[in-house]
Amino acid sequence: MRVLGINAVFHDPAAALVVDGRIVAAAEEERFSRRKHGKAPVAFSTWELPEQAARWCLEHASLAPADLDAVAYSYEPGLAPDPGGDLAAGEWEGLRTLYARRARLFLRTALPGLDPACVRHVAHHVAHAASAYLAAPFERAAVLVLDGRGERASHLAGHAVGGGLKVLASQRLPHSLGLVYEEATAHLGFRRSSDEYKVMALASYGRPRFLPALREAIRATGDGGFTVAPIAWQSLAPPVRDEARDERHADLAASVQARLQEVLLDLARWLHGRTGERALAMAGGVALNCVANSFLAAQGPFERVWVQPAAGDAGTALGAALHVAQRLGDPITPMQTVALGRGWSDDALRAWLAGAAVPCERPDDLADAVAEILAGNGVVGWFQGRSEYGPRALGHRSLLANAGDPDNVHRLNAIKGRESFRPVAPMVLQARAAEVFDGPLPSPYMLFTQRVRPAWRARIPAVVHVDGTARAQTVDPAAEPLVARLLAAVERRTGLPVVVNTSFNTAGRPMVDDPRDALECYGAAPITALAMGPFLVRRPR
Ligand SMILES: [Fe+2]
């Protein structure tokens, strides 16, 4: 069966293609449109589809819209609150529902030739859940979706066995752990529905001294759900204006993070008690909180925790497609990689470089040549293979630097125009990871944090966060042979099995995706060299 998944309702529009139960392609619209998060998270934009991503998915598989057996749309308007005739009520909730109901017609326009009868709505949290339990390498698992909101709920706890899902609990809105974290994000002067990871980073600088107030407000209810009472944020710390943050703001971030983790632990314990499973599969925007994920892995009752790399709403495109493919009878092959986006042949890359009149070389051993630059403390734009699905750069669209120089965190933050408190992350060979890092390993998708072992802290200062942790990506040579060779070559020169890896983009812009984006970013930022496929572009001294 050929199933195209579509996420369009809230934000992070994306498309994914599943053919005969295998994930063939998946991409976020922002990588095409160059608009971060794809669209504004308002009801008015619900009709906007991931048109370019969807067309590309089909093109990649040489399919036409008419060849699709199903289109899976990750929202079920039938479950949404009844607008009751007033489209404007509740921040235009009725408009969102109306647009979602008409998705068939919008899809027919966007994908000419599509049979609108093949469009199926999939409940938002069922799609998130499927993106976890069907993509994870488990036959059976407990499933936790932790989100901002879906149709009427913000969370789902379930039990997945043999491809089917039994829903055990689902917390109704307005109670939402995702939305409370979003509120904190906005109060701390960051962009809601976008910059939650900055709150997580800021939390390491503070003490959770507002925890008692948050324990009052946010409570697990003992039946798999929770309640969130309105929080007087102002009474804890003043709202942040003009990026002026002080200790109170760091303490507030630390408190919100700590309370989130406590509640997640309660939810996980309840779910473990109900399912008795050893493995947990997670998705939903809150599951991108790698500090909370590590806390759950360490303190929680599950032996294994697997998180969908595109845990945010973009991942519901994949989840909806997997869910429908499974329902149509296809056996599902678990997710093997996030490298599901666009890629270019060597010839195509050569043509791009020639077209831009950028002099380049083709080293005999690219890994070795790039390692030499990194050893000399250069910053390298690394554009290799297919782009990543989800928010993390994992060695396909990355900026790489030397982990041994403590200034490199500031240098990369300056290149990218990011706040100075933001950490950058290490990549490390899987076989060497446990020597350097202590925490959930392997971690191929950077969804957990680890403690940097004391003997290594002074050796790789660029990647050690203020609290002594790092968010490592472990590299399996079988899955990522070129990155593995690069890491080995860097270690031969520097003695460090670790390289700094951050996303290849500048502040506020989506990650680079196509060769033009890479060349533009290289041209606009002080990057020492650009490794694009087998070609190496060196900035003239
Ligand atoms: Fe969601």
Coordinates of C-alpha atoms and ligand atoms in Angstrom, one line a residue:
M1 CA 0.0 0.0 0.0
R2 CA 1.1 3.6 -0.7
V3 CA 0.2 5.9 2.2
L4 CA 1.0 9.6 2.4
G5 CA 0.9 11.1 5.8
I6 CA 0.1 14.8 6.3
N7 CA 0.5 17.0 9.3
A8 CA -1.1 20.4 8.8
V9 CA -3.4 21.4 11.7
F10 CA -1.3 23.3 14.3
H11 CA 2.3 23.8 13.3
D12 CA 5.3 22.1 11.8
P13 CA 3.5 20.9 8.7
A14 CA 5.1 17.8 7.2
A15 CA 4.6 14.9 4.9
A16 CA 5.7 11.3 5.0
L17 CA 5.4 8.4 2.6
V18 CA 5.1 4.8 3.7
V19 CA 5.1 2.1 0.9
D20 CA 4.3 -1.5 1.8
G21 CA 4.9 -0.7 5.5
R22 CA 8.4 0.8 4.9
I23 CA 9.2 4.5 5.5
V24 CA 10.3 5.8 2.2
A25 CA 10.5 9.6 2.7
A26 CA 9.6 12.2 5.3
A27 CA 10.1 15.9 5.3
E28 CA 9.0 19.1 7.0
E29 CA 7.6 21.9 4.9
E30 CA 9.9 24.5 6.6
R31 CA 12.9 23.0 4.8
F32 CA 11.3 23.8 1.5
S33 CA 9.5 27.1 2.3
R34 CA 12.4 28.3 4.5
R35 CA 9.8 29.5 7.0
K36 CA 10.7 28.3 10.5
H37 CA 8.0 25.9 11.7
G38 CA 6.2 26.1 8.4
K39 CA 3.4 28.4 9.4
A40 CA 1.8 30.5 12.1
P41 CA 0.3 28.3 14.9
V42 CA -3.2 29.8 14.5
A43 CA -6.6 28.5 13.4
F44 CA -6.5 30.6 10.2
S45 CA -3.6 28.7 8.9
T46 CA -5.1 25.2 9.3
W47 CA -5.9 24.9 5.6
E48 CA -2.2 25.4 4.7
L49 CA -0.8 22.1 3.7
P50 CA 2.8 20.8 3.4
E51 CA 2.4 21.1 -0.3
Q52 CA 6.1 21.1 -1.3
A53 CA 7.0 18.3 1.2
A54 CA 4.1 16.2 0.0
R55 CA 4.9 16.7 -3.7
W56 CA 8.6 15.9 -3.0
C57 CA 7.7 12.7 -1.2
L58 CA 5.7 11.5 -4.2
E59 CA 8.4 12.6 -6.7
H60 CA 11.1 10.8 -4.6
A61 CA 9.1 7.5 -5.0
S62 CA 8.2 8.2 -8.6
L63 CA 4.5 8.2 -7.6
A64 CA 1.6 10.4 -8.8
P65 CA -1.2 11.5 -6.4
A66 CA -3.5 9.1 -8.2
D67 CA -1.2 6.2 -7.3
L68 CA -1.9 6.6 -3.5
D69 CA -4.0 4.1 -1.7
A70 CA -4.6 6.5 1.2
V71 CA -3.7 9.9 2.6
A72 CA -3.6 10.0 6.4
Y73 CA -4.3 13.4 7.9
S74 CA -3.2 13.6 11.6
Y75 CA -6.3 15.3 13.1
E76 CA -9.9 14.0 13.4
P77 CA -12.3 16.9 13.3
G78 CA -15.1 14.6 14.4
L79 CA -13.4 14.5 17.8
A80 CA -12.9 18.3 18.1
P81 CA -15.2 20.5 20.1
D82 CA -18.4 21.3 18.3
P83 CA -18.1 24.9 17.1
G84 CA -21.9 25.3 17.6
G85 CA -22.2 27.7 14.7
D86 CA -19.8 30.4 16.1
L87 CA -16.6 30.0 14.1
A88 CA -14.9 32.8 16.1
A89 CA -15.5 31.3 19.6
G90 CA -12.5 29.9 21.4
E91 CA -9.8 31.6 19.3
W92 CA -11.6 30.4 16.1
E93 CA -11.6 26.8 17.1
G94 CA -14.6 26.2 14.8
L95 CA -12.6 27.5 11.9
R96 CA -9.9 25.0 12.6
T97 CA -12.5 22.2 12.7
L98 CA -14.1 23.4 9.5
Y99 CA -10.8 23.6 7.7
A100 CA -9.8 20.1 9.0
R101 CA -13.1 18.7 7.8
R102 CA -12.4 20.2 4.3
A103 CA -8.9 18.8 4.2
R104 CA -9.9 16.5 1.4
L105 CA -10.7 19.4 -0.9
F106 CA -7.5 21.3 0.0
L107 CA -5.5 18.1 -0.6
R108 CA -7.2 17.6 -4.0
T109 CA -6.2 21.1 -5.0
A110 CA -2.6 20.7 -3.7
L111 CA -2.1 17.2 -5.3
P112 CA -4.0 17.2 -8.6
G113 CA -5.2 13.8 -9.6
L114 CA -5.7 12.6 -5.9
D115 CA -8.9 10.8 -5.2
P116 CA -10.3 12.7 -2.3
A117 CA -12.2 9.6 -1.1
C118 CA -8.8 8.1 -0.1
V119 CA -8.2 10.8 2.6
R120 CA -8.6 9.5 6.1
H121 CA -8.5 11.5 9.3
V122 CA -6.5 10.0 12.1
A123 CA -6.9 11.3 15.7
H124 CA -3.9 13.5 16.5
H125 CA -2.7 11.6 19.5
V126 CA -3.3 8.2 17.8
A127 CA -0.9 9.6 15.1
H128 CA 1.7 10.7 17.7
A129 CA 1.3 7.3 19.4
A130 CA 1.8 5.4 16.1
S131 CA 4.9 7.5 15.3
A132 CA 6.3 6.0 18.5
Y133 CA 5.1 2.4 18.9
L134 CA 5.1 1.5 15.2
A135 CA 8.4 3.1 14.5
A136 CA 10.1 1.8 17.6
P137 CA 12.0 -1.5 17.5
F138 CA 9.6 -3.2 19.9
E139 CA 7.0 -5.9 19.4
R140 CA 5.1 -4.6 22.4
A141 CA 5.5 -1.5 24.5
A142 CA 3.8 1.0 26.8
V143 CA 3.1 4.2 24.9
L144 CA 3.1 7.8 26.2
V145 CA 2.1 10.8 24.2
L146 CA 2.8 14.1 25.9
D147 CA 1.7 17.0 23.9
G148 CA 0.4 20.6 23.9
R149 CA -3.0 19.7 22.5
G150 CA -4.9 17.5 20.1
E151 CA -8.6 17.6 19.3
R152 CA -9.8 17.5 23.0
A153 CA -6.9 16.0 24.9
S154 CA -3.3 16.8 25.6
H155 CA -1.9 13.3 26.4
L156 CA -2.4 9.6 25.7
A157 CA -1.3 6.6 27.7
G158 CA -1.6 3.3 26.0
H159 CA -0.5 -0.3 25.5
A160 CA 0.7 -1.4 22.1
V161 CA 0.8 -5.1 21.3
G162 CA 1.4 -6.6 17.9
G163 CA 0.7 -3.4 16.1
G164 CA -2.5 -2.6 17.9
L165 CA -3.0 0.2 20.5
K166 CA -5.2 0.1 23.5
V167 CA -5.8 3.5 25.0
L168 CA -5.6 3.4 28.8
A169 CA -5.9 7.1 29.7
S170 CA -6.1 10.4 27.9
Q171 CA -6.1 13.8 29.7
R172 CA -8.7 16.2 28.5
L173 CA -7.9 19.9 27.8
P174 CA -7.4 22.5 29.2
H175 CA -5.1 20.4 31.4
S176 CA -1.9 20.2 29.4
L177 CA 1.8 19.7 30.3
G178 CA 2.8 20.9 26.9
L179 CA 0.7 24.1 27.2
V180 CA 2.0 24.9 30.7
Y181 CA 5.6 24.6 29.4
E182 CA 4.6 26.8 26.5
E183 CA 3.2 29.4 28.9
A184 CA 6.5 29.4 30.8
T185 CA 8.3 29.7 27.5
A186 CA 6.3 32.9 26.7
H187 CA 6.7 34.3 30.2
L188 CA 10.4 33.8 30.0
G189 CA 10.5 35.9 26.8
F190 CA 10.9 33.1 24.3
R191 CA 8.7 32.1 21.4
R192 CA 5.8 29.9 22.4
S193 CA 5.4 26.6 20.5
S194 CA 9.0 27.0 19.2
D195 CA 11.6 27.8 21.8
E196 CA 10.7 25.4 24.6
Y197 CA 14.1 23.8 24.4
K198 CA 15.6 27.2 25.5
V199 CA 13.7 27.0 28.7
M200 CA 15.2 23.5 29.2
A201 CA 18.7 24.9 28.6
L202 CA 18.1 27.9 30.9
A203 CA 16.8 25.5 33.7
S204 CA 20.4 24.2 34.2
Y205 CA 21.4 27.6 35.4
G206 CA 18.7 27.9 38.1
R207 CA 17.5 26.3 41.4
P208 CA 14.0 24.9 41.5
R209 CA 12.9 27.1 44.3
F210 CA 9.4 27.6 42.9
L211 CA 8.7 23.9 43.0
P212 CA 6.2 24.1 45.9
A213 CA 4.0 26.5 44.0
L214 CA 4.2 24.4 40.9
R215 CA 3.5 21.2 42.9
E216 CA 0.3 22.8 44.0
A217 CA -0.7 23.8 40.5
I218 CA 0.3 20.7 38.5
R219 CA -0.8 17.4 39.9
A220 CA -0.9 13.8 38.8
T221 CA -4.4 12.5 39.5
G222 CA -3.5 8.8 40.1
D223 CA -5.6 7.5 37.2
G224 CA -3.0 8.1 34.5
G225 CA -3.9 11.8 34.0
F226 CA -3.1 15.1 35.7
T227 CA -4.6 18.5 36.3
V228 CA -3.1 21.9 35.7
A229 CA -4.5 24.9 37.7
P230 CA -4.0 28.4 36.4
I231 CA -0.5 29.6 37.4
A232 CA 0.2 33.2 38.4
W233 CA 3.6 33.3 36.6
Q234 CA 4.0 37.0 37.5
S235 CA 4.0 36.2 41.2
L236 CA 7.0 33.9 40.7
A237 CA 9.1 36.0 38.4
P238 CA 8.4 39.1 36.2
P239 CA 7.8 38.6 32.5
V240 CA 11.0 38.9 30.5
R241 CA 11.4 41.9 28.2
D242 CA 14.2 42.6 25.8
E243 CA 16.0 39.4 26.7
A244 CA 16.8 40.7 30.2
R245 CA 16.9 37.5 32.3
D246 CA 18.2 37.1 35.8
E247 CA 18.4 34.5 38.5
R248 CA 14.7 34.5 39.1
H249 CA 14.1 33.5 35.5
A250 CA 16.6 30.7 35.6
D251 CA 15.0 29.5 38.9
L252 CA 11.5 29.6 37.3
A253 CA 12.8 27.5 34.3
A254 CA 14.4 25.1 36.7
S255 CA 11.2 24.8 38.7
V256 CA 9.0 24.2 35.6
Q257 CA 11.5 21.6 34.3
A258 CA 11.6 19.8 37.7
R259 CA 7.8 19.7 38.1
L260 CA 7.4 18.4 34.6
Q261 CA 9.8 15.6 35.4
E262 CA 8.1 14.7 38.6
V263 CA 4.7 14.5 36.9
L264 CA 6.1 12.5 34.0
L265 CA 7.6 10.0 36.5
D266 CA 4.1 9.6 38.1
L267 CA 2.5 9.1 34.7
A268 CA 5.2 6.5 33.7
R269 CA 4.8 4.6 37.0
W270 CA 1.1 4.4 36.5
L271 CA 1.5 3.2 32.9
H272 CA 4.0 0.7 33.9
G273 CA 1.7 -0.6 36.6
R274 CA -1.1 -1.0 34.1
T275 CA 0.9 -2.6 31.3
G276 CA 3.8 -4.4 33.0
E277 CA 5.8 -3.7 29.9
R278 CA 9.6 -3.3 30.0
A279 CA 9.8 -0.8 27.0
L280 CA 8.3 2.6 26.7
A281 CA 7.7 4.4 23.4
M282 CA 7.1 8.2 23.5
A283 CA 6.1 11.0 21.2
G284 CA 4.5 14.4 21.4
G285 CA 6.3 17.8 21.7
V286 CA 7.1 17.3 25.4
A287 CA 9.0 14.1 24.4
L288 CA 11.6 16.4 22.8
N289 CA 12.6 17.4 26.3
C290 CA 15.8 15.4 26.4
V291 CA 16.5 16.3 30.0
A292 CA 13.1 14.9 31.1
N293 CA 13.6 11.9 28.9
S294 CA 16.9 11.1 30.6
F295 CA 15.3 11.6 34.0
L296 CA 12.6 9.1 33.0
A297 CA 15.2 6.6 31.7
A298 CA 17.2 6.8 34.9
Q299 CA 14.4 7.1 37.5
G300 CA 11.4 5.5 35.8
P301 CA 10.2 1.9 35.8
F302 CA 11.0 1.1 32.2
E303 CA 14.1 -0.7 31.1
R304 CA 14.1 0.9 27.7
V305 CA 12.8 4.2 26.5
W306 CA 12.5 5.0 22.8
V307 CA 11.5 8.4 21.6
Q308 CA 10.3 9.2 18.1
P309 CA 13.0 11.6 16.7
A310 CA 10.3 13.8 15.1
A311 CA 8.4 13.8 18.4
G312 CA 6.7 17.2 17.7
D313 CA 3.8 17.6 15.4
A314 CA 5.9 17.0 12.2
G315 CA 6.1 13.4 13.4
T316 CA 2.3 13.0 13.2
A317 CA 2.6 12.9 9.4
L318 CA 4.7 9.7 9.8
G319 CA 2.6 8.4 12.6
A320 CA -0.7 8.8 10.7
A321 CA 0.8 7.1 7.6
L322 CA 2.1 4.2 9.7
H323 CA -1.2 3.9 11.5
V324 CA -3.2 3.7 8.2
A325 CA -0.7 1.4 6.5
Q326 CA -1.0 -1.0 9.5
R327 CA -4.8 -0.8 9.4
L328 CA -4.7 -1.7 5.6
G329 CA -2.7 -4.8 6.5
D330 CA 0.9 -3.9 5.7
P331 CA 3.5 -5.2 8.1
I332 CA 5.4 -2.2 9.4
T333 CA 9.2 -2.0 9.3
P334 CA 10.5 0.0 12.3
M335 CA 12.3 3.3 11.6
Q336 CA 16.0 2.8 10.8
T337 CA 17.1 6.3 10.3
V338 CA 16.0 10.0 10.3
A339 CA 17.8 10.5 6.9
L340 CA 14.5 10.6 5.1
G341 CA 14.6 14.0 3.4
R342 CA 16.1 15.3 0.2
G343 CA 19.5 14.2 -1.1
W344 CA 21.6 15.0 -4.2
S345 CA 23.9 12.9 -6.4
D346 CA 27.6 13.9 -6.6
D347 CA 27.0 15.1 -10.2
A348 CA 24.2 17.3 -9.0
L349 CA 26.3 18.8 -6.2
R350 CA 29.2 19.4 -8.6
A351 CA 26.7 21.3 -10.9
W352 CA 25.5 23.4 -7.9
L353 CA 29.1 24.4 -7.0
A354 CA 30.0 25.1 -10.6
G355 CA 26.8 27.2 -11.0
A356 CA 27.8 29.3 -7.9
A357 CA 31.4 29.6 -9.3
V358 CA 32.7 28.3 -6.0
P359 CA 36.2 26.7 -6.3
C360 CA 36.3 23.3 -4.7
E361 CA 38.4 20.2 -4.4
R362 CA 37.6 16.5 -4.3
P363 CA 39.9 15.0 -1.6
D364 CA 40.9 11.3 -1.8
D365 CA 39.6 10.9 1.7
L366 CA 37.0 13.5 2.7
A367 CA 36.8 12.3 6.3
D368 CA 40.6 12.8 6.6
A369 CA 40.6 16.3 5.0
V370 CA 37.7 17.5 7.2
A371 CA 39.4 16.0 10.3
E372 CA 42.5 18.1 9.5
I373 CA 40.4 21.3 9.4
L374 CA 38.6 20.4 12.7
A375 CA 42.0 19.6 14.3
G376 CA 43.1 23.1 13.3
N377 CA 40.1 24.4 15.0
G378 CA 38.1 25.3 11.9
V379 CA 34.3 25.1 11.7
V380 CA 32.9 22.9 8.9
G381 CA 29.6 23.0 7.2
W382 CA 28.8 19.3 6.7
F383 CA 26.2 18.5 4.0
Q384 CA 26.0 14.8 3.4
G385 CA 23.3 12.4 2.2
R386 CA 19.6 12.9 2.8
S387 CA 18.4 15.6 5.2
E388 CA 17.1 14.8 8.7
Y389 CA 13.4 14.4 9.6
G390 CA 12.8 16.1 13.0
P391 CA 14.5 19.0 14.7
R392 CA 17.9 17.5 15.3
A393 CA 20.9 17.7 12.9
L394 CA 22.5 14.2 13.1
G395 CA 25.4 14.4 10.8
H396 CA 23.7 15.2 7.5
R397 CA 23.1 18.9 7.8
S398 CA 25.5 19.8 10.6
L399 CA 28.1 22.4 11.6
L400 CA 31.1 20.6 13.1
A401 CA 33.8 22.0 15.3
N402 CA 36.6 20.9 17.7
A403 CA 35.3 19.8 21.1
G404 CA 38.6 20.6 22.8
D405 CA 38.4 24.4 22.6
P406 CA 36.1 25.9 25.3
D407 CA 35.5 29.0 23.1
N408 CA 33.8 26.9 20.4
V409 CA 30.5 27.0 22.1
H410 CA 30.5 30.8 22.0
R411 CA 31.9 30.8 18.6
L412 CA 29.2 28.6 17.2
N413 CA 26.5 30.5 19.1
A414 CA 27.9 33.7 17.6
I415 CA 27.9 32.1 14.1
K416 CA 24.4 31.0 14.5
G417 CA 23.2 34.2 16.3
R418 CA 22.0 32.2 19.3
E419 CA 21.8 33.0 23.0
S420 CA 25.1 32.5 24.8
F421 CA 23.6 30.1 27.4
R422 CA 22.7 27.5 24.7
P423 CA 24.9 24.4 24.7
V424 CA 26.2 22.7 21.6
A425 CA 26.2 18.9 21.4
P426 CA 28.8 16.2 20.9
M427 CA 28.8 13.3 18.5
V428 CA 30.8 10.3 19.4
L429 CA 31.5 6.8 18.1
Q430 CA 29.0 4.4 19.6
A431 CA 31.7 2.1 20.8
R432 CA 33.5 4.9 22.6
A433 CA 30.4 6.6 24.1
A434 CA 30.3 4.8 27.5
E435 CA 33.9 5.8 28.1
V436 CA 33.1 9.5 27.9
F437 CA 29.4 9.7 28.8
D438 CA 27.3 8.3 31.5
G439 CA 23.5 8.0 30.8
P440 CA 21.1 6.5 28.2
L441 CA 23.3 5.0 25.5
P442 CA 23.4 4.4 22.6
S443 CA 21.6 7.6 21.7
P444 CA 21.6 7.9 17.9
Y445 CA 18.9 10.6 17.8
M446 CA 20.1 13.0 20.5
L447 CA 16.9 12.7 22.6
F448 CA 18.6 12.1 25.9
T449 CA 21.3 13.9 27.9
Q450 CA 24.2 12.2 29.6
R451 CA 26.7 13.2 32.3
V452 CA 30.1 13.8 30.9
R453 CA 32.5 11.6 32.9
P454 CA 34.8 13.8 35.2
A455 CA 38.0 12.7 33.4
W456 CA 36.6 14.0 30.2
R457 CA 35.1 17.4 31.2
A458 CA 38.3 19.4 30.8
R459 CA 39.2 17.6 27.6
I460 CA 35.9 18.3 25.7
P461 CA 34.9 21.6 27.3
A462 CA 33.0 22.9 24.2
V463 CA 30.2 20.3 24.7
V464 CA 29.9 20.3 28.5
H465 CA 26.8 22.2 29.6
V466 CA 27.0 24.2 32.8
D467 CA 25.5 21.3 34.8
G468 CA 28.1 18.9 33.6
T469 CA 25.9 17.2 31.1
A470 CA 25.9 16.9 27.3
R471 CA 23.3 15.7 24.7
A472 CA 25.3 13.2 22.8
Q473 CA 24.7 11.6 19.5
T474 CA 26.2 8.2 19.2
V475 CA 27.3 7.1 15.8
D476 CA 27.0 3.5 14.6
P477 CA 29.6 2.9 11.8
A478 CA 27.1 0.5 10.1
A479 CA 24.5 3.2 9.9
E480 CA 26.7 6.3 9.4
P481 CA 30.0 5.1 7.9
L482 CA 31.2 8.5 6.7
V483 CA 30.6 10.3 10.0
A484 CA 32.2 7.3 11.8
R485 CA 35.3 7.6 9.7
L486 CA 35.4 11.3 10.4
L487 CA 35.2 10.8 14.1
A488 CA 38.0 8.2 13.9
A489 CA 40.2 10.6 11.8
V490 CA 39.6 13.4 14.3
E491 CA 40.6 11.2 17.2
R492 CA 43.9 10.2 15.4
R493 CA 44.8 13.9 15.2
T494 CA 43.4 15.3 18.5
G495 CA 43.1 12.3 20.8
L496 CA 39.4 13.2 21.2
P497 CA 36.7 10.8 20.1
V498 CA 34.2 13.6 20.1
V499 CA 33.2 16.3 17.7
V500 CA 30.9 19.3 18.2
N501 CA 27.7 18.9 16.2
T502 CA 25.1 21.6 15.9
S503 CA 22.5 22.2 13.2
F504 CA 23.6 23.8 9.9
N505 CA 21.6 27.0 10.0
T506 CA 21.6 30.5 11.5
A507 CA 19.2 31.8 14.1
G508 CA 15.6 31.8 13.3
R509 CA 16.0 29.9 10.0
P510 CA 15.2 26.3 9.3
M511 CA 18.1 23.9 8.9
V512 CA 19.7 24.0 5.5
D513 CA 18.2 21.4 3.2
D514 CA 19.2 21.9 -0.4
P515 CA 22.6 22.9 -1.8
R516 CA 21.5 26.5 -2.3
D517 CA 20.7 26.8 1.4
A518 CA 24.1 25.4 2.3
L519 CA 25.9 27.7 -0.1
E520 CA 24.0 30.7 1.2
C521 CA 24.7 29.9 4.8
Y522 CA 28.4 29.3 4.0
G523 CA 28.5 32.6 2.3
A524 CA 26.8 34.5 5.1
A525 CA 28.6 33.0 8.2
P526 CA 32.3 32.7 9.1
I527 CA 32.5 28.9 8.4
T528 CA 36.0 27.7 7.6
A529 CA 35.0 25.1 5.0
L530 CA 32.0 23.4 3.4
A531 CA 32.0 19.6 2.8
M532 CA 29.2 19.0 0.4
G533 CA 29.0 15.4 -0.7
P534 CA 32.6 14.5 -1.8
F535 CA 33.5 18.1 -2.5
L536 CA 35.3 20.4 -0.1
V537 CA 35.1 24.2 -0.3
R538 CA 37.8 26.1 1.6
R539 CA 37.4 29.7 2.5
P540 CA 40.4 31.6 1.1
R541 CA 42.6 32.9 3.9
Ligands
FE1 FE 0.9 17.3 18.8

